[in-house]
Amino acid sequence: MPAQKKKTQSRKGKTMARGRRKRSAEAKVGFGLLWVPVMLFFLLLSGLSVFYIWERIKLREIKRDIVTLERARRQIYEENQQLKAQTEQLASYRRIYKIATEHFGYIELKPKVIISPE
């Protein structure tokens, strides 16, 4: 009889070990399916974070470009105003008359009155 008890005990021990193996295998399967959505979530979160940072950097560059272009526009506008004032000054009749008389010897003729005989 003692030999039979040993066999049953060893069978019970094997069944218990098999049961434990099944449970641990089931736990691994459940955990294995859980990591996929978690990894997808972290990948999505990482991608969105990179996209957000990239957008902020691009926005900062665009703002810097806008400021630079506004300064250039203001400078060109002021230069244009100065050129318009200079054009008006150079095109004035008083200046042209002065240059014509001093440099080219322009003499303004007085109108002659001609009386025709009747």
PDB file of C-alpha atoms in Angstrom:
ATOM      1  CA  MET A   1       0.000   0.000   0.000  1.00  0.00           C
ATOM      2  CA  PRO A   2       2.626   2.541   0.643  1.00  0.00           C
ATOM      3  CA  ALA A   3       3.625   2.257  -3.001  1.00  0.00           C
ATOM      4  CA  GLN A   4       0.128   3.237  -4.104  1.00  0.00           C
ATOM      5  CA  LYS A   5       0.070   6.299  -1.881  1.00  0.00           C
ATOM      6  CA  LYS A   6       3.271   7.528  -3.403  1.00  0.00           C
ATOM      7  CA  LYS A   7       1.808   7.208  -6.895  1.00  0.00           C
ATOM      8  CA  THR A   8      -1.323   9.147  -6.009  1.00  0.00           C
ATOM      9  CA  GLN A   9       0.664  11.821  -4.282  1.00  0.00           C
ATOM     10  CA  SER A  10       2.958  12.157  -7.228  1.00  0.00           C
ATOM     11  CA  ARG A  11      -0.056  12.325  -9.533  1.00  0.00           C
ATOM     12  CA  LYS A  12      -1.603  15.025  -7.402  1.00  0.00           C
ATOM     13  CA  GLY A  13       1.649  16.965  -7.416  1.00  0.00           C
ATOM     14  CA  LYS A  14       1.825  16.757 -11.209  1.00  0.00           C
ATOM     15  CA  THR A  15      -1.760  17.862 -11.630  1.00  0.00           C
ATOM     16  CA  MET A  16      -1.194  20.782  -9.354  1.00  0.00           C
ATOM     17  CA  ALA A  17       1.925  21.744 -11.242  1.00  0.00           C
ATOM     18  CA  ARG A  18       0.044  21.442 -14.516  1.00  0.00           C
ATOM     19  CA  GLY A  19      -2.733  23.634 -13.146  1.00  0.00           C
ATOM     20  CA  ARG A  20      -0.234  26.243 -12.122  1.00  0.00           C
ATOM     21  CA  ARG A  21       1.333  26.153 -15.534  1.00  0.00           C
ATOM     22  CA  LYS A  22      -2.028  26.672 -17.164  1.00  0.00           C
ATOM     23  CA  ARG A  23      -2.794  29.605 -14.931  1.00  0.00           C
ATOM     24  CA  SER A  24       0.552  31.266 -15.583  1.00  0.00           C
ATOM     25  CA  ALA A  25       0.128  30.665 -19.322  1.00  0.00           C
ATOM     26  CA  GLU A  26      -3.322  32.257 -19.158  1.00  0.00           C
ATOM     27  CA  ALA A  27      -1.890  35.233 -17.272  1.00  0.00           C
ATOM     28  CA  LYS A  28       0.810  35.674 -19.919  1.00  0.00           C
ATOM     29  CA  VAL A  29      -1.770  35.624 -22.693  1.00  0.00           C
ATOM     30  CA  GLY A  30      -3.873  38.254 -20.926  1.00  0.00           C
ATOM     31  CA  PHE A  31      -0.840  40.448 -20.296  1.00  0.00           C
ATOM     32  CA  GLY A  32       0.384  39.905 -23.839  1.00  0.00           C
ATOM     33  CA  LEU A  33      -2.803  41.360 -25.258  1.00  0.00           C
ATOM     34  CA  LEU A  34      -2.733  44.275 -22.853  1.00  0.00           C
ATOM     35  CA  TRP A  35       0.645  45.671 -23.938  1.00  0.00           C
ATOM     36  CA  VAL A  36      -0.497  46.240 -27.539  1.00  0.00           C
ATOM     37  CA  PRO A  37      -3.045  48.993 -26.779  1.00  0.00           C
ATOM     38  CA  VAL A  38      -0.736  50.471 -24.146  1.00  0.00           C
ATOM     39  CA  MET A  39       2.115  50.650 -26.660  1.00  0.00           C
ATOM     40  CA  LEU A  40      -0.222  52.074 -29.305  1.00  0.00           C
ATOM     41  CA  PHE A  41      -1.367  54.709 -26.824  1.00  0.00           C
ATOM     42  CA  PHE A  42       2.211  55.694 -25.984  1.00  0.00           C
ATOM     43  CA  LEU A  43       3.189  55.738 -29.659  1.00  0.00           C
ATOM     44  CA  LEU A  44       0.209  57.948 -30.431  1.00  0.00           C
ATOM     45  CA  LEU A  45       1.025  60.192 -27.477  1.00  0.00           C
ATOM     46  CA  SER A  46       4.672  60.424 -28.555  1.00  0.00           C
ATOM     47  CA  GLY A  47       3.684  61.203 -32.134  1.00  0.00           C
ATOM     48  CA  LEU A  48       1.281  63.911 -31.051  1.00  0.00           C
ATOM     49  CA  SER A  49       3.911  65.393 -28.741  1.00  0.00           C
ATOM     50  CA  VAL A  50       6.475  65.525 -31.543  1.00  0.00           C
ATOM     51  CA  PHE A  51       3.891  67.065 -33.882  1.00  0.00           C
ATOM     52  CA  TYR A  52       2.946  69.682 -31.266  1.00  0.00           C
ATOM     53  CA  ILE A  53       6.565  70.635 -30.630  1.00  0.00           C
ATOM     54  CA  TRP A  54       7.262  70.802 -34.373  1.00  0.00           C
ATOM     55  CA  GLU A  55       4.232  73.058 -34.883  1.00  0.00           C
ATOM     56  CA  ARG A  56       5.349  75.379 -32.058  1.00  0.00           C
ATOM     57  CA  ILE A  57       8.827  75.665 -33.569  1.00  0.00           C
ATOM     58  CA  LYS A  58       7.388  76.410 -37.024  1.00  0.00           C
ATOM     59  CA  LEU A  59       5.002  78.966 -35.522  1.00  0.00           C
ATOM     60  CA  ARG A  60       7.898  80.703 -33.758  1.00  0.00           C
ATOM     61  CA  GLU A  61       9.876  80.802 -37.033  1.00  0.00           C
ATOM     62  CA  ILE A  62       6.884  82.222 -38.899  1.00  0.00           C
ATOM     63  CA  LYS A  63       6.373  84.904 -36.232  1.00  0.00           C
ATOM     64  CA  ARG A  64      10.057  85.831 -36.484  1.00  0.00           C
ATOM     65  CA  ASP A  65       9.720  86.060 -40.278  1.00  0.00           C
ATOM     66  CA  ILE A  66       6.617  88.245 -39.927  1.00  0.00           C
ATOM     67  CA  VAL A  67       8.460  90.655 -37.624  1.00  0.00           C
ATOM     68  CA  THR A  68      11.412  90.808 -40.036  1.00  0.00           C
ATOM     69  CA  LEU A  69       9.127  91.421 -43.016  1.00  0.00           C
ATOM     70  CA  GLU A  70       7.204  94.128 -41.137  1.00  0.00           C
ATOM     71  CA  ARG A  71      10.468  95.938 -40.373  1.00  0.00           C
ATOM     72  CA  ALA A  72      11.535  95.682 -44.009  1.00  0.00           C
ATOM     73  CA  ARG A  73       8.121  96.937 -45.165  1.00  0.00           C
ATOM     74  CA  ARG A  74       8.317  99.913 -42.797  1.00  0.00           C
ATOM     75  CA  GLN A  75      11.833 100.740 -44.007  1.00  0.00           C
ATOM     76  CA  ILE A  76      10.790 100.512 -47.674  1.00  0.00           C
ATOM     77  CA  TYR A  77       7.739 102.689 -46.987  1.00  0.00           C
ATOM     78  CA  GLU A  78       9.900 105.385 -45.355  1.00  0.00           C
ATOM     79  CA  GLU A  79      12.397 105.216 -48.214  1.00  0.00           C
ATOM     80  CA  ASN A  80       9.523 105.531 -50.701  1.00  0.00           C
ATOM     81  CA  GLN A  81       8.223 108.618 -48.881  1.00  0.00           C
ATOM     82  CA  GLN A  82      11.689 110.182 -48.981  1.00  0.00           C
ATOM     83  CA  LEU A  83      11.988 109.450 -52.708  1.00  0.00           C
ATOM     84  CA  LYS A  84       8.573 111.023 -53.383  1.00  0.00           C
ATOM     85  CA  ALA A  85       9.602 114.168 -51.497  1.00  0.00           C
ATOM     86  CA  GLN A  86      12.887 114.281 -53.392  1.00  0.00           C
ATOM     87  CA  THR A  87      11.034 113.838 -56.711  1.00  0.00           C
ATOM     88  CA  GLU A  88       8.716 116.738 -55.905  1.00  0.00           C
ATOM     89  CA  GLN A  89      11.688 118.903 -54.956  1.00  0.00           C
ATOM     90  CA  LEU A  90      13.648 118.049 -58.105  1.00  0.00           C
ATOM     91  CA  ALA A  91      10.632 118.535 -60.381  1.00  0.00           C
ATOM     92  CA  SER A  92       9.679 121.962 -59.024  1.00  0.00           C
ATOM     93  CA  TYR A  93       9.454 124.731 -61.653  1.00  0.00           C
ATOM     94  CA  ARG A  94      11.475 127.134 -59.516  1.00  0.00           C
ATOM     95  CA  ARG A  95      14.446 124.736 -59.420  1.00  0.00           C
ATOM     96  CA  ILE A  96      14.233 123.961 -63.134  1.00  0.00           C
ATOM     97  CA  TYR A  97      14.111 127.687 -63.965  1.00  0.00           C
ATOM     98  CA  LYS A  98      17.137 128.365 -61.750  1.00  0.00           C
ATOM     99  CA  ILE A  99      19.174 125.581 -63.389  1.00  0.00           C
ATOM    100  CA  ALA A 100      18.127 126.725 -66.875  1.00  0.00           C
ATOM    101  CA  THR A 101      19.211 130.311 -66.256  1.00  0.00           C
ATOM    102  CA  GLU A 102      22.467 129.545 -64.412  1.00  0.00           C
ATOM    103  CA  HIS A 103      23.806 126.594 -66.391  1.00  0.00           C
ATOM    104  CA  PHE A 104      22.255 126.929 -69.829  1.00  0.00           C
ATOM    105  CA  GLY A 105      21.976 130.683 -70.175  1.00  0.00           C
ATOM    106  CA  TYR A 106      18.233 130.743 -70.538  1.00  0.00           C
ATOM    107  CA  ILE A 107      16.833 134.210 -70.923  1.00  0.00           C
ATOM    108  CA  GLU A 108      13.153 134.772 -70.706  1.00  0.00           C
ATOM    109  CA  LEU A 109      11.954 136.991 -73.507  1.00  0.00           C
ATOM    110  CA  LYS A 110       9.422 139.630 -72.769  1.00  0.00           C
ATOM    111  CA  PRO A 111       6.451 139.616 -75.026  1.00  0.00           C
ATOM    112  CA  LYS A 112       6.552 142.202 -77.797  1.00  0.00           C
ATOM    113  CA  VAL A 113       3.552 144.187 -78.616  1.00  0.00           C
ATOM    114  CA  ILE A 114       3.012 144.365 -82.301  1.00  0.00           C
ATOM    115  CA  ILE A 115       0.569 146.885 -83.606  1.00  0.00           C
ATOM    116  CA  SER A 116      -0.671 146.245 -87.041  1.00  0.00           C
ATOM    117  CA  PRO A 117      -1.593 149.203 -89.260  1.00  0.00           C
ATOM    118  CA  GLU A 118      -5.133 149.454 -90.135  1.00  0.00           C
TER     119      GLU A 118
END
